[in-house]
């Protein structure tokens, strides 16, 4: 079970971008069991307002308590991953995670370049590599109102989009899967994907490959 942090790098934060949503991904033996996306704003309402935010964040953003959506205050992802998991459990989350993964909006574009554009049943338009980020932003900020979708359900489209893309990935040819591998590898090197695993062997490999988002403390 993995906690997925969706970081909107159109709204920068030290850790990569504003965490407007998070997902819970369940896999077993390489097979997808479940994937659900949650609105961080809704979830944060369940977190007690007991943690004082770092001073610069308190002053600049005008927030009186620190919660999941702003948990990636550090440029060091390993620290952010721990805070995100702590806030998740403070909000009553019950899952015990095997790892935490942070992805920026660039990763969505990367996947769509390989899978091609997708349509979501019940939603207008087509999400392709060139337009998905801005169209998705419009959908969850304004479009949902015209579609009579409840505010608390406005980000359900992200779960549906994610599942549709994952389904497309399963049907890719071997050539296309290799292309996707190269794209994901590039995103890892660019820190658009950052990883933290509880398994020490896996984490050691991630650290060696510099995919852990650790700050270099030697300098």
Coordinates of C-alpha atoms in Angstrom, one line a residue:
X1 CA 0.0 0.0 0.0
X2 CA 1.5 3.3 -1.0
X3 CA 0.6 6.9 -0.2
X4 CA 0.8 9.0 -3.4
X5 CA 1.3 12.7 -3.1
X6 CA 0.1 14.7 -6.1
X7 CA 2.3 17.9 -6.2
X8 CA 1.0 20.7 -8.4
X9 CA 4.2 22.4 -9.5
X10 CA 2.2 25.2 -11.0
X11 CA 2.0 26.3 -7.4
X12 CA 5.5 25.7 -6.1
X13 CA 6.5 24.4 -2.7
X14 CA 10.0 23.5 -1.4
X15 CA 9.1 19.8 -1.9
X16 CA 7.9 20.2 -5.5
X17 CA 4.4 21.7 -5.5
X18 CA 1.2 22.2 -3.6
X19 CA -0.4 18.9 -2.5
X20 CA -3.9 19.4 -3.7
X21 CA -4.7 15.7 -3.7
X22 CA -3.3 12.4 -2.5
X23 CA -3.9 8.9 -3.6
X24 CA -3.9 5.5 -2.0
X25 CA -2.5 2.8 -4.3
X26 CA -2.9 -0.9 -3.4
X27 CA -0.9 -3.5 -5.4
X28 CA -0.1 -7.2 -4.9
X29 CA 2.3 -9.2 -6.9
X30 CA 2.6 -6.4 -9.4
X31 CA -1.2 -6.3 -9.9
X32 CA -3.4 -3.2 -9.2
X33 CA -5.9 -3.9 -6.5
X34 CA -7.3 -0.4 -5.8
X35 CA -6.5 3.2 -6.5
X36 CA -8.4 6.1 -5.0
X37 CA -7.7 9.9 -5.0
X38 CA -8.7 12.2 -2.2
X39 CA -9.1 15.9 -2.0
X40 CA -6.5 17.1 0.5
X41 CA -8.6 20.1 1.4
X42 CA -11.4 17.9 2.5
X43 CA -9.1 15.5 4.4
X44 CA -7.3 18.4 6.2
X45 CA -10.6 19.2 7.9
X46 CA -10.3 16.0 9.8
X47 CA -6.8 16.9 11.1
X48 CA -6.7 18.7 14.5
X49 CA -5.4 22.3 14.3
X50 CA -2.7 21.5 16.8
X51 CA 0.6 21.7 14.8
X52 CA 2.1 25.1 14.4
X53 CA 3.3 25.8 10.9
X54 CA 6.9 26.8 10.1
X55 CA 7.2 30.6 10.6
X56 CA 7.8 31.5 6.9
X57 CA 4.7 29.5 5.9
X58 CA 2.6 31.0 8.7
X59 CA 3.6 34.5 7.7
X60 CA 3.4 34.2 3.9
X61 CA 0.4 31.9 3.5
X62 CA -1.5 33.1 6.6
X63 CA -2.2 29.7 7.9
X64 CA -2.6 29.0 11.7
X65 CA -2.0 25.3 11.6
X66 CA 0.1 22.9 9.6
X67 CA -1.6 20.0 7.8
X68 CA -1.2 17.5 5.0
X69 CA -1.6 19.9 2.0
X70 CA 1.4 22.0 3.2
X71 CA 3.5 19.1 4.6
X72 CA 6.2 19.2 2.0
X73 CA 7.8 22.3 3.5
X74 CA 11.3 20.8 3.3
X75 CA 13.4 20.4 0.1
X76 CA 14.3 16.9 1.5
X77 CA 11.6 14.4 0.4
X78 CA 12.4 11.9 3.1
X79 CA 11.4 14.4 5.7
X80 CA 8.3 15.4 3.7
X81 CA 7.3 11.7 3.4
X82 CA 7.4 11.3 7.2
X83 CA 5.3 14.4 7.8
X84 CA 2.7 13.4 5.1
X85 CA 2.3 10.0 6.7
X86 CA 2.0 11.6 10.2
X87 CA -0.6 14.1 9.1
X88 CA -2.5 11.3 7.3
X89 CA -2.8 9.3 10.5
X90 CA -3.6 12.5 12.5
X91 CA -6.6 12.8 10.2
X92 CA -7.9 9.4 11.1
X93 CA -6.3 7.5 8.2
X94 CA -6.0 3.9 9.0
X95 CA -3.8 2.5 6.2
X96 CA -0.2 1.4 7.0
X97 CA 1.9 2.3 4.1
X98 CA 4.8 0.4 2.6
X99 CA 6.1 3.6 1.0
X100 CA 5.4 7.2 0.0
X101 CA 5.6 8.5 -3.6
X102 CA 5.5 12.1 -4.7
X103 CA 4.7 13.0 -8.3
X104 CA 4.4 16.4 -10.0
X105 CA 2.0 17.3 -12.8
X106 CA 4.8 16.7 -15.3
X107 CA 4.3 12.9 -14.7
X108 CA 0.7 13.0 -16.0
X109 CA 2.0 14.7 -19.2
X110 CA 4.7 12.0 -19.5
X111 CA 2.2 9.1 -19.3
X112 CA -0.2 10.7 -21.8
X113 CA 2.6 11.2 -24.3
X114 CA 2.9 7.4 -24.4
X115 CA -0.7 6.3 -23.9
X116 CA -2.3 8.9 -26.0
X117 CA -5.2 11.1 -25.1
X118 CA -8.0 9.7 -22.9
X119 CA -11.7 10.5 -22.3
X120 CA -13.5 10.1 -19.0
X121 CA -17.1 9.0 -19.1
X122 CA -19.4 11.7 -17.8
X123 CA -16.9 14.5 -18.3
X124 CA -16.4 16.8 -21.3
X125 CA -13.4 17.0 -23.4
X126 CA -10.3 14.8 -24.0
X127 CA -7.2 14.8 -21.7
X128 CA -4.0 14.7 -23.8
X129 CA -0.4 15.5 -23.1
X130 CA -0.8 19.1 -24.4
X131 CA -3.9 20.1 -22.4
X132 CA -4.5 17.7 -19.5
X133 CA -2.9 19.8 -16.8
X134 CA -4.7 23.1 -17.5
X135 CA -8.0 21.3 -18.3
X136 CA -7.9 19.3 -15.2
X137 CA -7.1 22.4 -13.2
X138 CA -10.2 24.1 -14.7
X139 CA -12.4 21.0 -14.1
X140 CA -11.6 20.8 -10.3
X141 CA -11.7 24.6 -9.8
X142 CA -14.6 25.8 -12.0
X143 CA -16.0 23.2 -14.4
X144 CA -17.5 21.0 -11.7
X145 CA -19.9 23.8 -10.8
X146 CA -21.6 23.8 -14.2
X147 CA -21.8 20.0 -14.1
X148 CA -23.6 20.1 -10.7
X149 CA -20.9 18.1 -9.0
X150 CA -20.6 18.5 -5.3
X151 CA -17.6 20.5 -4.0
X152 CA -16.4 17.5 -2.0
X153 CA -16.5 15.3 -5.1
X154 CA -14.9 17.7 -7.5
X155 CA -11.6 15.8 -7.6
X156 CA -13.2 12.4 -8.3
X157 CA -12.2 12.9 -11.9
X158 CA -8.6 12.4 -10.9
X159 CA -9.3 8.8 -9.7
X160 CA -11.1 8.1 -12.9
X161 CA -8.3 9.6 -15.0
X162 CA -5.7 7.7 -13.1
X163 CA -7.5 4.3 -13.5
X164 CA -8.1 4.9 -17.2
X165 CA -4.4 5.7 -17.7
X166 CA -3.3 2.6 -15.7
X167 CA -5.7 0.5 -17.8
X168 CA -4.1 1.9 -21.0
X169 CA -0.7 1.1 -19.7
X170 CA -1.6 -2.6 -19.2
X171 CA -2.6 -2.8 -22.8
X172 CA 0.6 -1.2 -24.3
X173 CA 2.7 -3.1 -26.7
X174 CA 6.2 -4.1 -25.6
X175 CA 7.7 -1.3 -27.6
X176 CA 5.4 1.3 -25.9
X177 CA 6.1 -0.1 -22.5
X178 CA 9.8 0.4 -23.1
X179 CA 9.1 3.9 -24.2
X180 CA 7.1 4.5 -21.0
X181 CA 10.0 3.0 -18.9
X182 CA 12.4 5.6 -20.5
X183 CA 9.9 8.4 -19.8
X184 CA 9.5 7.4 -16.1
X185 CA 13.2 7.0 -15.7
X186 CA 13.6 10.6 -17.0
X187 CA 11.0 11.8 -14.5
X188 CA 12.9 10.1 -11.7
X189 CA 16.1 11.7 -12.6
X190 CA 14.4 15.1 -12.8
X191 CA 12.9 14.6 -9.3
X192 CA 9.4 14.8 -10.8
X193 CA 9.0 11.4 -9.0
X194 CA 10.4 10.9 -5.5
X195 CA 10.4 7.7 -3.6
X196 CA 10.5 6.5 0.0
X197 CA 10.1 2.8 0.9
X198 CA 9.9 1.1 4.3
X199 CA 11.8 -1.9 2.9
X200 CA 15.4 -1.3 3.6
X201 CA 16.7 -3.1 0.5
X202 CA 14.4 -1.2 -1.8
X203 CA 15.2 2.1 -0.1
X204 CA 19.0 1.4 -0.4
X205 CA 18.5 0.9 -4.2
X206 CA 16.5 4.1 -4.4
X207 CA 19.1 6.1 -2.5
X208 CA 21.9 4.7 -4.7
X209 CA 20.0 5.8 -7.8
X210 CA 19.4 9.3 -6.3
X211 CA 15.6 8.9 -6.6
X212 CA 14.9 9.5 -2.9
X213 CA 14.9 13.3 -3.0
X214 CA 17.5 13.5 -0.3
X215 CA 19.3 16.8 0.2
X216 CA 23.0 16.5 -0.2
X217 CA 24.4 17.4 3.2
X218 CA 28.1 17.0 2.3
X219 CA 28.3 20.5 0.7

